[in-house]
XYZ file of C-alpha atoms in Angstrom:
601
model
C 0.000 0.000 0.000
C 1.314 3.439 -0.932
C 1.543 5.721 2.103
C -0.191 9.057 2.232
C 2.274 11.544 0.805
C 2.841 15.077 1.985
C -0.018 17.520 1.933
C 1.974 20.087 0.066
C 4.630 18.611 -2.111
C 4.779 20.063 -5.497
C 6.847 16.991 -6.076
C 3.888 14.914 -4.949
C 1.528 16.557 -7.402
C 3.196 14.600 -10.174
C 2.815 11.446 -8.126
C -0.809 12.229 -7.413
C -1.631 12.352 -11.079
C -0.145 8.907 -11.523
C -1.864 7.395 -8.519
C -5.309 8.870 -9.059
C -7.732 10.419 -6.664
C -6.995 8.062 -3.789
C -4.397 10.521 -2.535
C -5.417 13.937 -1.329
C -3.226 16.978 -1.158
C -3.412 20.429 0.309
C -2.047 23.537 -1.310
C 0.595 22.716 -3.924
C 4.199 23.098 -2.850
C 7.745 22.046 -3.649
C 8.038 20.062 -0.458
C 9.301 16.548 -0.721
C 7.094 15.503 2.207
C 3.638 14.545 3.374
C 0.212 15.111 4.852
C -0.376 14.246 8.487
C -2.024 10.924 9.134
C -3.656 9.855 12.417
C -2.924 13.062 14.317
C -2.936 12.934 18.066
C -5.655 15.573 18.467
C -8.582 14.915 16.137
C -10.395 17.985 17.366
C -7.986 20.032 15.254
C -7.685 18.441 11.781
C -4.053 17.677 11.046
C -4.313 18.728 7.442
C -5.225 22.256 8.472
C -2.065 24.347 8.515
C -1.738 27.482 10.643
C -2.482 30.394 8.353
C -0.715 33.702 8.341
C -2.873 36.689 9.091
C -3.738 38.986 6.208
C -1.237 41.787 5.593
C -2.033 44.897 7.563
C -1.875 46.897 4.363
C -0.547 46.697 0.851
C 2.630 48.680 0.626
C 2.636 51.571 -1.781
C 5.745 49.921 -3.263
C 3.733 47.035 -4.604
C 2.113 47.121 -8.022
C 0.389 44.501 -10.116
C 2.850 42.904 -12.511
C 5.801 43.161 -10.136
C 8.201 40.277 -10.708
C 11.341 39.166 -8.870
C 14.764 38.789 -10.474
C 18.198 37.600 -9.458
C 20.922 39.953 -10.644
C 24.379 38.390 -10.475
C 27.574 40.371 -10.141
C 31.047 40.010 -8.663
C 30.983 39.334 -4.892
C 31.885 42.410 -2.887
C 30.668 45.964 -3.301
C 27.574 45.841 -5.513
C 26.660 49.529 -5.206
C 27.167 50.289 -8.922
C 24.926 47.430 -10.028
C 22.338 48.290 -7.375
C 22.253 51.831 -8.732
C 21.744 50.423 -12.232
C 18.778 48.388 -10.981
C 17.107 51.570 -9.784
C 18.012 53.482 -12.924
C 16.466 50.843 -15.151
C 13.014 50.566 -13.664
C 13.643 48.249 -10.711
C 14.015 48.323 -6.962
C 16.548 46.481 -4.818
C 14.586 44.248 -2.474
C 17.659 42.667 -0.873
C 21.276 41.988 -1.691
C 23.827 39.396 -0.683
C 27.145 40.992 -1.483
C 29.002 37.999 -0.005
C 28.049 36.014 -3.110
C 27.266 38.767 -5.618
C 23.496 38.233 -5.732
C 20.926 41.039 -5.779
C 17.188 40.386 -5.480
C 15.465 43.000 -7.627
C 11.774 43.717 -8.239
C 10.385 45.343 -11.339
C 7.117 45.623 -13.235
C 8.937 46.573 -16.445
C 8.792 43.975 -19.196
C 12.227 45.088 -20.452
C 13.997 45.130 -17.081
C 15.875 41.842 -17.451
C 16.997 42.497 -21.023
C 18.201 45.976 -20.167
C 20.060 44.870 -17.042
C 21.867 42.113 -18.939
C 23.631 44.831 -20.898
C 24.860 46.711 -17.821
C 28.581 46.645 -17.071
C 29.391 44.361 -14.145
C 26.220 42.300 -14.500
C 26.975 38.602 -14.956
C 23.422 37.340 -15.264
C 19.781 38.284 -14.762
C 16.927 35.836 -14.361
C 13.301 35.935 -13.323
C 12.625 33.706 -10.320
C 8.839 33.492 -10.808
C 6.212 33.337 -13.512
C 3.775 35.008 -11.116
C 3.697 38.388 -9.400
C 5.493 39.065 -6.161
C 2.771 39.085 -3.454
C 1.951 42.344 -1.713
C 2.711 40.541 1.550
C 6.413 40.686 0.633
C 6.464 44.385 1.497
C 4.581 44.112 4.760
C 4.781 40.467 5.865
C 2.265 39.225 8.376
C 3.603 37.159 11.237
C 2.516 33.513 11.164
C 0.024 32.354 13.751
C 1.291 31.268 17.160
C -1.018 28.308 17.811
C -2.365 27.362 21.218
C -0.513 24.344 22.567
C -2.016 20.964 23.406
C -0.364 18.716 25.960
C 0.314 15.020 25.688
C 0.481 12.290 28.329
C 3.875 11.167 29.572
C 5.661 8.477 27.626
C 7.784 8.567 24.464
C 8.253 5.043 23.070
C 11.101 4.576 20.611
C 9.628 4.567 17.106
C 10.428 1.947 14.485
C 12.222 4.448 12.223
C 14.478 5.498 15.102
C 15.447 1.943 16.005
C 15.824 1.056 12.325
C 18.779 3.445 12.051
C 19.963 2.570 15.600
C 19.597 6.125 16.879
C 18.316 4.807 20.202
C 21.563 2.840 20.609
C 23.636 5.851 19.548
C 22.246 7.952 22.411
C 24.250 5.814 24.853
C 27.358 7.243 23.170
C 26.038 10.766 22.578
C 22.567 12.271 22.164
C 24.218 15.130 20.304
C 25.942 18.283 21.465
C 24.153 21.521 22.245
C 26.986 23.287 20.409
C 25.827 21.728 17.111
C 23.187 23.824 15.330
C 20.916 22.335 12.671
C 18.979 24.666 10.407
C 15.500 23.600 9.325
C 14.961 25.378 5.987
C 11.281 24.720 5.497
C 7.769 26.052 6.147
C 8.804 27.226 9.604
C 8.851 25.601 13.029
C 6.475 25.841 15.981
C 9.036 26.816 18.588
C 6.447 26.609 21.383
C 5.845 22.882 20.870
C 6.580 20.976 24.086
C 8.946 18.595 22.293
C 10.819 21.300 20.360
C 11.040 24.199 22.798
C 13.892 22.653 24.867
C 16.136 22.477 21.809
C 14.925 25.514 19.882
C 17.440 28.259 19.115
C 15.447 31.445 18.615
C 18.525 33.664 18.396
C 19.488 32.157 15.035
C 15.983 31.670 13.637
C 14.528 33.817 10.880
C 12.080 34.075 8.022
C 13.636 34.213 4.561
C 10.286 34.280 2.775
C 10.473 36.552 -0.292
C 14.287 36.594 -0.101
C 14.996 38.984 2.761
C 15.815 38.103 6.393
C 12.939 38.904 8.754
C 14.240 38.633 12.316
C 11.040 39.606 14.123
C 10.117 37.238 16.931
C 7.921 34.509 15.513
C 8.592 35.264 11.840
C 10.112 31.773 11.707
C 6.893 30.008 12.757
C 5.183 27.388 10.629
C 2.819 28.447 7.847
C 1.970 24.787 7.256
C 2.864 21.656 9.285
C 5.792 20.340 7.288
C 8.696 22.163 8.939
C 7.539 21.339 12.459
C 7.317 17.660 11.523
C 10.824 17.724 10.058
C 12.223 19.488 13.137
C 10.828 16.816 15.454
C 12.497 14.023 13.518
C 15.828 15.793 13.794
C 15.836 16.889 17.417
C 12.638 16.440 19.409
C 13.747 16.473 23.047
C 14.264 13.331 25.114
C 11.910 14.624 27.795
C 9.606 11.739 28.639
C 6.738 12.717 26.349
C 5.759 12.642 22.706
C 8.617 11.599 20.418
C 12.408 11.646 20.412
C 14.454 12.991 17.525
C 17.478 11.302 16.000
C 19.777 13.808 17.738
C 17.852 14.961 20.832
C 20.790 16.889 22.272
C 21.480 19.276 19.377
C 19.935 22.687 18.735
C 17.503 23.441 15.933
C 16.970 26.798 14.252
C 14.038 27.592 11.987
C 14.676 29.316 8.679
C 11.278 29.765 7.096
C 11.865 29.608 3.365
C 8.233 29.021 2.399
C 5.855 31.856 1.638
C 2.461 31.856 3.360
C -0.693 30.700 1.647
C 1.000 28.591 -1.034
C 4.272 27.539 0.630
C 6.339 28.285 -2.448
C 10.113 28.084 -2.061
C 11.459 30.514 -4.636
C 15.172 30.817 -5.409
C 15.659 34.102 -3.551
C 14.216 32.501 -0.401
C 16.622 29.574 -0.627
C 19.560 31.896 -1.283
C 18.656 33.939 1.780
C 18.411 30.715 3.820
C 21.802 29.366 2.790
C 23.585 32.670 3.390
C 21.900 32.866 6.797
C 23.032 29.296 7.563
C 26.618 30.139 6.712
C 26.649 33.366 8.691
C 25.055 31.795 11.786
C 27.204 28.711 12.197
C 24.744 25.963 11.213
C 26.655 22.702 11.023
C 23.891 21.011 9.036
C 20.828 22.228 7.172
C 17.783 20.147 6.245
C 16.209 20.934 2.859
C 13.029 18.960 2.170
C 11.893 20.934 -0.882
C 12.918 22.056 -4.325
C 13.181 25.656 -5.492
C 10.032 26.833 -7.199
C 8.653 27.309 -9.755
C 10.765 24.856 -11.757
C 10.978 21.246 -10.678
C 14.086 21.089 -12.844
C 16.146 24.143 -13.777
C 17.745 23.885 -17.217
C 20.958 25.771 -18.050
C 19.843 26.475 -21.630
C 17.102 28.736 -20.248
C 18.457 32.150 -19.318
C 16.226 32.549 -16.259
C 16.800 29.036 -14.952
C 20.565 29.249 -15.564
C 20.622 32.320 -13.320
C 18.632 30.487 -10.650
C 21.099 27.581 -10.753
C 24.065 29.907 -10.412
C 22.528 32.019 -7.651
C 21.505 29.078 -5.463
C 24.812 27.337 -6.183
C 26.735 30.372 -4.971
C 24.687 30.466 -1.786
C 25.207 26.746 -1.134
C 28.948 27.088 -1.702
C 29.035 30.064 0.648
C 27.288 28.086 3.395
C 29.579 25.123 2.866
C 32.610 27.393 2.950
C 31.428 28.597 6.348
C 31.239 25.009 7.629
C 27.642 24.006 6.818
C 26.601 20.717 5.182
C 23.345 20.754 3.204
C 21.169 17.620 3.267
C 18.284 17.522 0.770
C 15.354 15.336 -0.277
C 15.457 13.496 -3.598
C 11.739 13.945 -4.319
C 8.594 11.848 -4.519
C 7.795 11.147 -8.163
C 9.396 7.677 -8.433
C 11.540 9.392 -11.076
C 15.000 8.409 -12.325
C 17.088 11.516 -11.713
C 19.971 9.964 -13.647
C 17.879 9.644 -16.816
C 15.719 12.750 -17.087
C 13.323 13.003 -20.029
C 10.340 15.210 -19.231
C 9.079 17.728 -16.689
C 5.308 18.130 -16.495
C 5.087 20.034 -13.205
C 6.667 23.370 -14.134
C 6.158 26.230 -13.718
C 4.028 25.486 -10.702
C 3.240 29.095 -9.815
C 1.244 29.594 -13.026
C 0.375 26.990 -15.699
C 2.586 23.891 -15.881
C 3.508 22.599 -19.330
C 5.172 19.368 -20.367
C 8.688 19.938 -21.669
C 11.548 17.718 -22.767
C 14.575 17.891 -20.486
C 17.988 16.254 -20.138
C 20.307 15.403 -17.259
C 21.759 18.904 -17.562
C 18.549 20.131 -15.921
C 18.867 20.080 -12.134
C 16.527 19.560 -9.214
C 17.938 22.147 -6.819
C 19.203 22.291 -4.200
C 19.380 18.480 -4.038
C 21.475 18.046 -7.218
C 23.934 20.838 -6.530
C 27.553 19.823 -5.896
C 28.267 19.201 -2.218
C 24.645 18.557 -1.231
C 23.771 15.144 0.278
C 20.819 13.692 -1.680
C 18.495 11.440 0.324
C 16.161 8.697 -0.913
C 13.385 7.172 1.190
C 13.109 3.623 2.448
C 9.704 2.055 2.806
C 9.147 -0.832 5.208
C 12.532 -2.065 6.399
C 15.171 -1.576 3.725
C 12.873 -1.544 0.715
C 12.638 1.402 -1.653
C 9.657 3.587 -0.804
C 7.321 3.397 -3.789
C 7.305 7.178 -4.224
C 11.014 7.862 -3.790
C 13.036 9.302 -6.650
C 16.212 7.411 -7.480
C 19.227 7.580 -9.771
C 22.667 6.008 -10.051
C 25.263 8.565 -9.044
C 22.608 10.966 -7.739
C 21.363 9.328 -4.530
C 23.913 9.500 -1.711
C 22.175 7.693 1.168
C 18.741 6.466 2.217
C 16.677 6.601 5.402
C 13.181 5.676 6.601
C 10.519 7.827 4.959
C 7.178 6.038 5.288
C 4.613 6.781 8.006
C 7.020 8.774 10.152
C 5.404 9.967 13.387
C 6.610 13.359 14.580
C 5.636 16.780 15.881
C 2.925 19.029 14.420
C 2.126 22.658 15.281
C 0.129 23.336 18.420
C 1.675 20.596 20.535
C 0.262 17.894 18.282
C 1.707 14.812 16.578
C 1.018 12.964 13.344
C 2.458 10.806 10.583
C 3.810 11.836 7.192
C 5.558 10.007 4.369
C 8.018 11.260 1.783
C 11.648 11.863 1.068
C 10.989 14.971 3.175
C 10.697 12.612 6.125
C 13.789 10.572 5.198
C 15.992 13.662 4.945
C 15.757 14.771 8.613
C 16.880 11.286 9.688
C 20.073 11.887 7.712
C 20.416 15.446 8.993
C 20.090 14.050 12.521
C 22.810 11.463 11.903
C 25.029 14.191 10.432
C 24.434 16.226 13.611
C 25.478 13.235 15.731
C 28.602 12.850 13.600
C 29.398 16.526 14.106
C 28.826 16.119 17.846
C 31.236 13.196 18.027
C 33.816 14.907 15.799
C 34.174 18.592 16.759
C 35.738 20.622 13.977
C 34.668 18.216 11.257
C 34.315 19.843 7.838
C 31.329 19.465 5.493
C 33.444 17.345 3.146
C 34.412 15.050 6.006
C 30.786 14.842 7.122
C 29.740 13.799 3.604
C 32.440 11.147 3.603
C 31.471 9.779 6.995
C 27.771 9.709 6.074
C 28.750 7.477 3.170
C 31.109 5.179 5.037
C 28.810 4.595 8.021
C 25.820 3.681 5.850
C 24.780 0.029 5.675
C 24.786 -1.396 2.173
C 21.435 -2.371 0.654
C 21.647 -4.497 -2.507
C 19.322 -3.832 -5.399
C 16.008 -5.670 -5.373
C 14.779 -7.535 -8.437
C 14.018 -4.290 -10.249
C 15.713 -3.412 -13.507
C 15.710 0.288 -12.651
C 18.149 -0.319 -9.791
C 21.640 -0.269 -11.245
C 24.977 -0.422 -9.470
C 26.389 -2.583 -6.708
C 25.345 -3.420 -3.175
C 27.854 -0.811 -2.016
C 26.392 1.977 -4.156
C 23.304 1.826 -6.323
C 20.510 3.835 -7.880
C 17.899 3.153 -5.201
C 19.869 3.524 -1.958
C 23.190 5.164 -2.843
C 25.741 4.179 -0.204
C 22.972 2.560 1.858
C 20.811 3.328 4.878
C 22.329 5.585 7.521
C 23.381 4.025 10.830
C 23.493 6.404 13.783
C 25.312 3.959 16.041
C 28.148 3.453 13.589
C 28.233 7.189 13.035
C 29.040 7.921 16.679
C 31.535 5.163 17.292
C 31.276 1.942 15.363
C 29.346 -1.206 16.036
C 28.116 -2.155 19.489
C 31.301 -3.039 21.384
C 31.450 -6.703 22.362
C 32.093 -7.755 25.938
C 35.596 -7.006 27.198
C 37.862 -3.977 27.510
C 37.345 -1.862 24.413
C 39.742 0.683 22.866
C 39.452 2.548 19.570
C 41.014 5.219 17.393
C 38.506 7.201 15.304
C 41.127 9.436 13.698
C 41.613 9.466 9.921
C 45.032 8.442 8.606
C 45.541 9.000 4.860
C 46.847 6.069 2.809
C 48.793 7.313 -0.219
C 50.070 5.294 -3.146
C 53.012 3.037 -2.211
C 53.146 4.332 1.346
C 52.897 2.899 4.843
C 50.777 4.495 7.552
C 50.188 3.583 11.205
C 47.341 4.395 13.597
C 48.061 3.886 17.332
C 45.894 2.798 20.256
C 47.185 3.126 23.818
C 45.922 0.239 25.990
C 45.931 0.475 29.760
C 44.134 -1.073 32.705
C 44.176 -4.628 31.331
C 45.743 -7.250 33.581
C 48.283 -9.666 32.118
C 48.492 -10.713 28.495
C 46.153 -10.148 25.591
C 43.657 -12.961 24.922
C 43.949 -15.711 22.359
C 40.812 -14.216 20.807
C 41.823 -10.566 20.590
C 39.247 -8.827 18.379
C 40.644 -6.323 15.882
C 37.958 -4.194 14.214
C 39.197 -2.533 11.025
C 37.447 0.173 8.971
C 39.509 1.248 5.968
C 38.190 3.330 3.098
C 40.110 2.460 -0.068
C 39.253 1.966 -3.718
C 41.336 -1.211 -4.287
C 41.838 -3.455 -1.276
C 44.044 -5.794 -3.308
C 46.769 -3.153 -2.931
C 46.768 -3.354 0.858
C 48.658 -5.295 3.499
C 47.248 -4.712 6.990
C 49.157 -5.676 10.151
C 48.478 -5.446 13.857
C 51.668 -4.400 15.644
C 51.947 -5.421 19.301
C 53.622 -3.120 21.865
C 56.872 -5.156 21.585
C 56.874 -4.847 17.776
C 55.552 -8.323 16.952
C 53.648 -8.271 13.657
C 50.299 -10.037 13.150
C 49.078 -9.865 9.544
C 45.287 -9.678 9.232
C 44.920 -8.791 5.537
C 47.435 -9.418 2.800
C 46.490 -7.961 -0.580
C 43.232 -9.870 -0.745
C 39.960 -8.707 -2.273
C 41.211 -7.647 -5.691
C 39.422 -4.543 -6.922
C 36.893 -4.475 -4.077
C 36.355 -1.246 -2.163
C 36.971 -0.786 1.560
C 37.696 -3.102 4.483
C 35.103 -3.257 7.246
C 35.805 -6.395 9.217
C 36.617 -7.732 12.668
C 39.589 -10.120 12.800
C 40.469 -12.543 15.603
C 44.166 -12.636 16.551
C 45.889 -15.017 18.970
C 47.920 -12.444 20.902
C 48.145 -14.462 24.122
C 51.935 -14.132 24.196
C 51.733 -10.325 24.237
C 51.470 -8.037 27.273
C 48.153 -6.247 26.869
C 49.095 -2.802 28.118
C 51.083 -0.536 25.839
C 50.728 1.050 22.393
C 49.284 -1.164 19.677
C 49.325 -0.036 16.065
C 47.429 -0.789 12.901
C 49.907 -0.630 10.033
C 48.622 -0.339 6.470
C 50.968 -0.706 3.517
C 49.814 0.359 0.046
C 51.705 -1.634 -2.558
C 50.635 -0.081 -5.880
C 49.734 3.171 -7.608
C 46.407 4.522 -8.731
C 44.248 3.958 -5.655
C 44.341 5.723 -2.300
C 42.262 5.886 0.859
C 42.491 6.170 4.608
C 42.257 4.333 7.909
C 38.820 5.549 8.974
C 38.829 3.884 12.394
C 39.917 0.720 14.178
C 39.445 -0.892 17.571
C 40.656 -3.574 19.952
C 38.541 -5.687 22.297
C 40.354 -7.670 25.007
């Protein structure tokens, strides 16, 4: 049975057409997520999103026919180009000089063409096929819903145990110094399960493409963002639900506009720049940028959107932020694109022929972690997009029970729901590895994932280690924070990375103390090596007195990686002292690293 998909996914609109009227949807939106199912408070229908109040007045600045544009220039002082915007029939709504992006409004039909001829302008593109709402000039604050309460008790949900997050909490529930940005429809910060971990100081609305820091501007204009936030970091407080990383902080960046929950490019750009400037270690992005499901570089407007959002993502990453994004819910092969029938979704969609050069953004931008959804167990969720070389990892995404505005709870399905599981695991990784870079986080998300082989489905190409349906596999929170469950006995490990170059030898040490007498005859040696050709490698355990025990000797041929526990008879060795894992690369062309290793006495 196909689960009930998000109430507002513009992605899901395509799916709805294929599935027929059995699925119901709310207002269209580019969310990759779901509609609430079986909410905890039936007196308030879960599908009803909190609505923003009507604008107090229409600004005199607004006029019918006003459209939004990205104007690209060299990062730095944009004053000359901003002056040109004004001189050529536009107004500067906001500017992000850090990345050379100006958000301009104009009702002139010749504005874009004229601005493209201005010195210093690198690109101009319309971000909408509809008018900018009057609310952009005088935004109403979202509703602050009255809060329900829930009885005590927060049983561990199946999706949480499926990725072993409940076991990971024994190692770390996440650090309060790690901030996760929820770029979405907003977050109900008053919710009993979110308030303990909510970071108001770094929350904002980026609707319309300009930071709005008023208290409450970040609140939910739907239900989607609150649901996502709960999956990431609902508090471990004895009631409701528990998030994957219940010790980290969450900040709301409302990217969606009220009424329709559109996520236009200028909103996303504002969100990413905000994430970079406010120290978010991870951001969750369960949407695509409207109005184009796929942005094609041969279209002058869409090429500008690609470049503008790409600059913002790169800026955030350069400031230390990893973006995690949903793959989408159309059961579509992102590695073999042919048509787009959902765009533009802010006016009248038309069917157009596309190629792989056309990108679903932000999920297909370089550096972004693309997440597919698992259904029951480790199956592919029927709705989840896929694609060899596009999907990075997978996570549970069907019937996920989490927080809803007003102190409520409910279930949603979608890649929107899979993505916060991955963002939560990334937050745990960042908690366990202070100072980790986005590139290192991406690498660790891949190496800790559990392989899922392809089912009997011809669309799933690739290997068990990396394929079109599941990428590197399903995330594993326990492995992310420290490897497999340690067996009985004294346990020691080294989680540091040690690069393995061509034709080189590298050693990783572990200092053992507090063990009486000699090592056992069944010393367990857990080895995690990332390498693209294990047939090049000789791996030795070196005892404190220098005795060498070979555990791997150029076996495996062209296989990738070593993730194995070896048993070594080290009963003649004194246990205490410095043990080393020595890895010798014996050929050129393939490199890697010691990712971690451990000893159990």
